[in-house]
Short mmCIF file of C-alpha atoms and ligand atoms in Angstrom, two decimals:
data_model
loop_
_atom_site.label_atom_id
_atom_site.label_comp_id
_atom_site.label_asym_id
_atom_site.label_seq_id
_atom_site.Cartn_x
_atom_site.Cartn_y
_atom_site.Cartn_z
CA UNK A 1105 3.01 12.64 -27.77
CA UNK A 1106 2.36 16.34 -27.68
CA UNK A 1107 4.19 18.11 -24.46
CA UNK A 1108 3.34 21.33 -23.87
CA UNK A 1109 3.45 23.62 -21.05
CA UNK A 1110 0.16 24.85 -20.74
CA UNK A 1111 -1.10 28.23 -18.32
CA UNK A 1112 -3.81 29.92 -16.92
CA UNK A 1113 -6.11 30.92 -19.15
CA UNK A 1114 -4.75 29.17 -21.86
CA UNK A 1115 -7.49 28.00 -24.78
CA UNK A 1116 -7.45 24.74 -25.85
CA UNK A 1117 -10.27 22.23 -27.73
CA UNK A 1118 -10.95 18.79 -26.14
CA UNK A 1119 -13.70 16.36 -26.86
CA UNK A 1120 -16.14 17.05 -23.17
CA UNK A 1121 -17.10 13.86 -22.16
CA UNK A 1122 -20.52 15.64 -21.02
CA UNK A 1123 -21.25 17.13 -23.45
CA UNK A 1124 -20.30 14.69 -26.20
CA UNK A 1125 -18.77 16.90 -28.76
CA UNK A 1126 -15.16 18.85 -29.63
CA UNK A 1127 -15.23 21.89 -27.14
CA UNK A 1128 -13.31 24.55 -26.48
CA UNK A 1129 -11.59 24.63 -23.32
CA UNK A 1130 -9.56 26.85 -20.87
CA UNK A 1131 -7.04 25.85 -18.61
CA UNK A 1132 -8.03 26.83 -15.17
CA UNK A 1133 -6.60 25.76 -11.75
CA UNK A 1134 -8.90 22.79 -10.06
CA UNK A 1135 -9.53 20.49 -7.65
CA UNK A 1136 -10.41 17.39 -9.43
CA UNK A 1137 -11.49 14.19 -8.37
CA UNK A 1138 -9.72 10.96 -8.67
CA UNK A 1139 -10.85 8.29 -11.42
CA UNK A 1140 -12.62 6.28 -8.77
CA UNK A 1141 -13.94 9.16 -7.04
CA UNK A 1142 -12.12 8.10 -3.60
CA UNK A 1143 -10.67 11.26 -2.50
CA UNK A 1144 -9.09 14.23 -5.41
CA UNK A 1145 -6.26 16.21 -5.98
CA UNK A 1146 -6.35 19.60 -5.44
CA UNK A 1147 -5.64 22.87 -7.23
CA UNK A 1148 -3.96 21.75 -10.42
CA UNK A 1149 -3.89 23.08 -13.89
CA UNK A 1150 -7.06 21.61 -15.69
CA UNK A 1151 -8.77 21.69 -19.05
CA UNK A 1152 -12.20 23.10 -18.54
CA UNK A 1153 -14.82 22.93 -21.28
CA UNK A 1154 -16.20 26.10 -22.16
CA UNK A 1155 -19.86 25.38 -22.65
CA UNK A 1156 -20.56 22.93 -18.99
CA UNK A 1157 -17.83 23.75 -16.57
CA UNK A 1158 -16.78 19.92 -16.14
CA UNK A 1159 -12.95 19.22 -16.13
CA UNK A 1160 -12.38 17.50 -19.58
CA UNK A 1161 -8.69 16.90 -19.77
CA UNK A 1162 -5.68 17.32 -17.04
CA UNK A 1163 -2.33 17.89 -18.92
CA UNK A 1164 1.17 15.95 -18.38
CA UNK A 1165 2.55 18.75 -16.25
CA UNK A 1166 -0.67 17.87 -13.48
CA UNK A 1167 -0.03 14.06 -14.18
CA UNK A 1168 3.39 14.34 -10.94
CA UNK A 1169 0.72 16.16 -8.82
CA UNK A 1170 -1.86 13.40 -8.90
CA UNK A 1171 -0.33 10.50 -8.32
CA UNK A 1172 2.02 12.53 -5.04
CA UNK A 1173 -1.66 13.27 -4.09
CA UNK A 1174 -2.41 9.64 -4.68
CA UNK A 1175 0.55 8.25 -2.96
CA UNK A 1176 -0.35 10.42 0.11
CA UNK A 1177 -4.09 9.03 0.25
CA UNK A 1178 -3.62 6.71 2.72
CA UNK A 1179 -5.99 3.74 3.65
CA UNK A 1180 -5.73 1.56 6.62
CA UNK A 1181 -5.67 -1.96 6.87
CA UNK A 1182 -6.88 -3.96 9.92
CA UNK A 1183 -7.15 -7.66 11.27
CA UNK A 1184 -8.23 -8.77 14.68
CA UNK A 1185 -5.30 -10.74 15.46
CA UNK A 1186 -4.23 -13.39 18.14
CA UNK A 1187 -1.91 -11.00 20.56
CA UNK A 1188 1.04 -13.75 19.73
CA UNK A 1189 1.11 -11.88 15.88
CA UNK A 1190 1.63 -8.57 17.07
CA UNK A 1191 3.88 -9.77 19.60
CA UNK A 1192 6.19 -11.27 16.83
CA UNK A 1193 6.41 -7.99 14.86
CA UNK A 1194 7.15 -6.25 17.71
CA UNK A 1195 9.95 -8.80 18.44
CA UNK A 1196 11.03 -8.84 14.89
CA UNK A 1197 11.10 -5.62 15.27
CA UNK A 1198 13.42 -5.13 18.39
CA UNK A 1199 15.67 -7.72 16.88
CA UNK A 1200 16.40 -5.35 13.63
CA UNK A 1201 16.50 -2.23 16.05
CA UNK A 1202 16.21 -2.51 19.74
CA UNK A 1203 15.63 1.53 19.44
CA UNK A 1204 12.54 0.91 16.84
CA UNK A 1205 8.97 2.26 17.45
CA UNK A 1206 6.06 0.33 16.72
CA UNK A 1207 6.25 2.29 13.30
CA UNK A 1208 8.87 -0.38 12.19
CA UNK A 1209 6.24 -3.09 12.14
CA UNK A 1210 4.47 -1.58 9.59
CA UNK A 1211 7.62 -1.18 7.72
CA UNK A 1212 8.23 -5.36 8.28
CA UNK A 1213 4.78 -5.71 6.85
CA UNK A 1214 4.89 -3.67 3.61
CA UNK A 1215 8.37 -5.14 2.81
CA UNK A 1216 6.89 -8.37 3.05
CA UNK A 1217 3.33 -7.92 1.59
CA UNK A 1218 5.14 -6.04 -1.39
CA UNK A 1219 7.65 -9.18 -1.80
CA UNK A 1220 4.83 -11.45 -2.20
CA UNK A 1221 2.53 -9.61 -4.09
CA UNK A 1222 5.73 -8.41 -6.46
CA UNK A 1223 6.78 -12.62 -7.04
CA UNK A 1224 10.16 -11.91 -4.93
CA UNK A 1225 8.49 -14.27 -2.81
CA UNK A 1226 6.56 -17.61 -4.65
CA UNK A 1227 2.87 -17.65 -3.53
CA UNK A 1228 3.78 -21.29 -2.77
CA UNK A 1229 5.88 -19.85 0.07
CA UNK A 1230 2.88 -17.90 1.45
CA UNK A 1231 0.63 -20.94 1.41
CA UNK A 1232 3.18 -22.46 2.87
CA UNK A 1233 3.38 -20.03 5.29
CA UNK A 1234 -0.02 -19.92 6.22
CA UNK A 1235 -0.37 -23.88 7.13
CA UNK A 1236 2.63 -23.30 8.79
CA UNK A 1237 1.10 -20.46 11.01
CA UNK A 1238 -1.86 -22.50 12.09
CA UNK A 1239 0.14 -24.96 13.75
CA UNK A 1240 2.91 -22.84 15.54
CA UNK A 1241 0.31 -20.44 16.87
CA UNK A 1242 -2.51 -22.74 17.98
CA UNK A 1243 -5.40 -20.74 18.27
CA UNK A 1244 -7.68 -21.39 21.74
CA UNK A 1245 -11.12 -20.49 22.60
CA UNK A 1246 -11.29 -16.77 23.92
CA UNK A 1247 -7.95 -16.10 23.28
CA UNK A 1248 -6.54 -12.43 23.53
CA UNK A 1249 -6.24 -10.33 20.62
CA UNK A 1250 -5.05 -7.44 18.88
CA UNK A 1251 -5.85 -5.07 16.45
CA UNK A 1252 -3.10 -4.44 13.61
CA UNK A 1253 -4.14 -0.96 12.15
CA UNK A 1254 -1.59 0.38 9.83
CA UNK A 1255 -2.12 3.18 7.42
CA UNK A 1256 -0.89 2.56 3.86
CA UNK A 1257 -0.90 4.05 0.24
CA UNK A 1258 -3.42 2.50 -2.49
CA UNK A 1259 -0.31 0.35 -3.62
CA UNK A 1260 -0.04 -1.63 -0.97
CA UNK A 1261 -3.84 -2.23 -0.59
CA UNK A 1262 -3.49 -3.45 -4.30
CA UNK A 1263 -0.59 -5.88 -2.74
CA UNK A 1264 -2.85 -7.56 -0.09
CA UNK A 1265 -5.66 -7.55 -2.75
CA UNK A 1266 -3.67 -9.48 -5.70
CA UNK A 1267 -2.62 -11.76 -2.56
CA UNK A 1268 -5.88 -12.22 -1.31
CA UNK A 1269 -7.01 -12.97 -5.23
CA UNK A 1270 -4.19 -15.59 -6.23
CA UNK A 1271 -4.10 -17.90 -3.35
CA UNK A 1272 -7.59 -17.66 -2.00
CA UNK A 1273 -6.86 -16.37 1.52
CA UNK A 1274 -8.84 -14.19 3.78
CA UNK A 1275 -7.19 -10.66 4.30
CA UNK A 1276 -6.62 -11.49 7.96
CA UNK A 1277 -4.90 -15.19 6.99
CA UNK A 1278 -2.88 -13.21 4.40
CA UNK A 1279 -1.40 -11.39 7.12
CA UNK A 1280 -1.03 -13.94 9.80
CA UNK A 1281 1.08 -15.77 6.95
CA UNK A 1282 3.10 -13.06 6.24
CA UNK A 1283 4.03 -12.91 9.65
CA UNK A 1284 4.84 -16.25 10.21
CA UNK A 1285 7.54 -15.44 7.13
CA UNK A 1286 8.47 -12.27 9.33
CA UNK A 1287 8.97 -14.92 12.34
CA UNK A 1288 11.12 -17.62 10.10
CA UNK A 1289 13.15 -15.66 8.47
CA UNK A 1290 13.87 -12.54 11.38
CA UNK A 1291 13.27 -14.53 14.69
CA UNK A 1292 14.19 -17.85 14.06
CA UNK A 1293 16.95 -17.52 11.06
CA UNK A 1294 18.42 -14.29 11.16
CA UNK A 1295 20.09 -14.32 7.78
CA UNK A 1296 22.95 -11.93 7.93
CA UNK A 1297 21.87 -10.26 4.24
CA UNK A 1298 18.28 -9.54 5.16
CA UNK A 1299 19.22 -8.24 8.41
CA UNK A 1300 21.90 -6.22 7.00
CA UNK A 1301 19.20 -4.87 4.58
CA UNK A 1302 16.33 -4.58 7.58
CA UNK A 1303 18.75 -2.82 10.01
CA UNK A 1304 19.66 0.09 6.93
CA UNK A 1305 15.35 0.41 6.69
CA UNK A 1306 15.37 0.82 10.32
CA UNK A 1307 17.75 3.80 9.92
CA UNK A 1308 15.44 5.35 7.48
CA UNK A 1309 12.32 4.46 8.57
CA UNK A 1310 12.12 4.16 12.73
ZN1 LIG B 1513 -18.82 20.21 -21.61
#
């Protein structure tokens, strides 16, 4: 694979997807749109077709620019939940850290989402989990509840969706499973390796 560091200016040929045919190109500095057109990263060295203006190629020294802008475009996720759920991650929470903000939750969650979704964790456990949940936290008529809103990167959307995909579950069951695992294994078992390895995330991340 041809690496090159390419400048301003620079002339260059590259097949233009517009205008279907070898082009000649100069690099130019700009702000081009992600593949899926959510969102784009801006001001980075482009190829730029000569003849139509589009962007036709973005060289390897751009590629570390895209995906920090990609990492930084950051989606939220949200579930009406029974007040007990949020009430657990915020216990969960103390119990790693008593000097934790709320920001730790979210921390809980994406270490847990990213263990499932990664196999860490079977997706038996998470079934498990979730007919588990239903009966610990009975759910009554007009009950009280919460919104979760947490803002993540496009990875861990990806997480919850391959979840949701291989065992069927709603994106709001997905979550009430995962924290029923949050409650079993922080609340209820307290196994001295995980919250070795919570309490050093705490440090870093609360
Ligand atoms: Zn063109």
């Amino acid at each position: 694979m041809k690496m090159k560091l390419y400048e301003d200016g620079e002339k260059s040929k590259a097949v233009c997807h517009h205008c279907k045919q070898l082009v000649s190109t100069t690099f130019a500095r700009r702000d081009v749109p992600f593949s899926d057109g959510k969102g784009e990263v801006k001001n980075i060295l482009a190829a730029v077709c000569d003849v139509c203006g589009n962007v036709v190629a973005v060289p390897a020294q751009s590629t570390p620019a895209v995906r920090e802008a990609r990492r930084k475009e950051v989606r939220p996720i949200e579930a009406q939940l029974p007040a007990i759920y949020l009430d657990v991650l915020d216990l969960a929470a103390y119990i790693v850290d008593s000097t934790s903000s709320t920001e730790f939750r979210k921390v809980l969650m994406i270490l847990y989402l990213h263990r499932f979704a990664s196999g860490e964790f079977p997706r038996a456990l998470l079934i498990k989990a979730h007919r588990a949940t239903s009966e610990r936290f009975k759910e009554r008529r007009g009950e009280a509840r919460r919104r979760l809103s947490m803002k993540v990167t496009p990875r861990i959307v990806e997480d919850l969706k391959t979840l949701m995909h291989d065992t069927t579950l709603s994106q709001t069951e997905v979550i009430k499973s995962v924290i029923y695992q949050i409650h079993a294994d922080v609340i209820e078992s307290r196994k001295p390796e995980l919250m070795r390895e919570l309490g050093a995330l705490s440090v870093v991340y609360a």
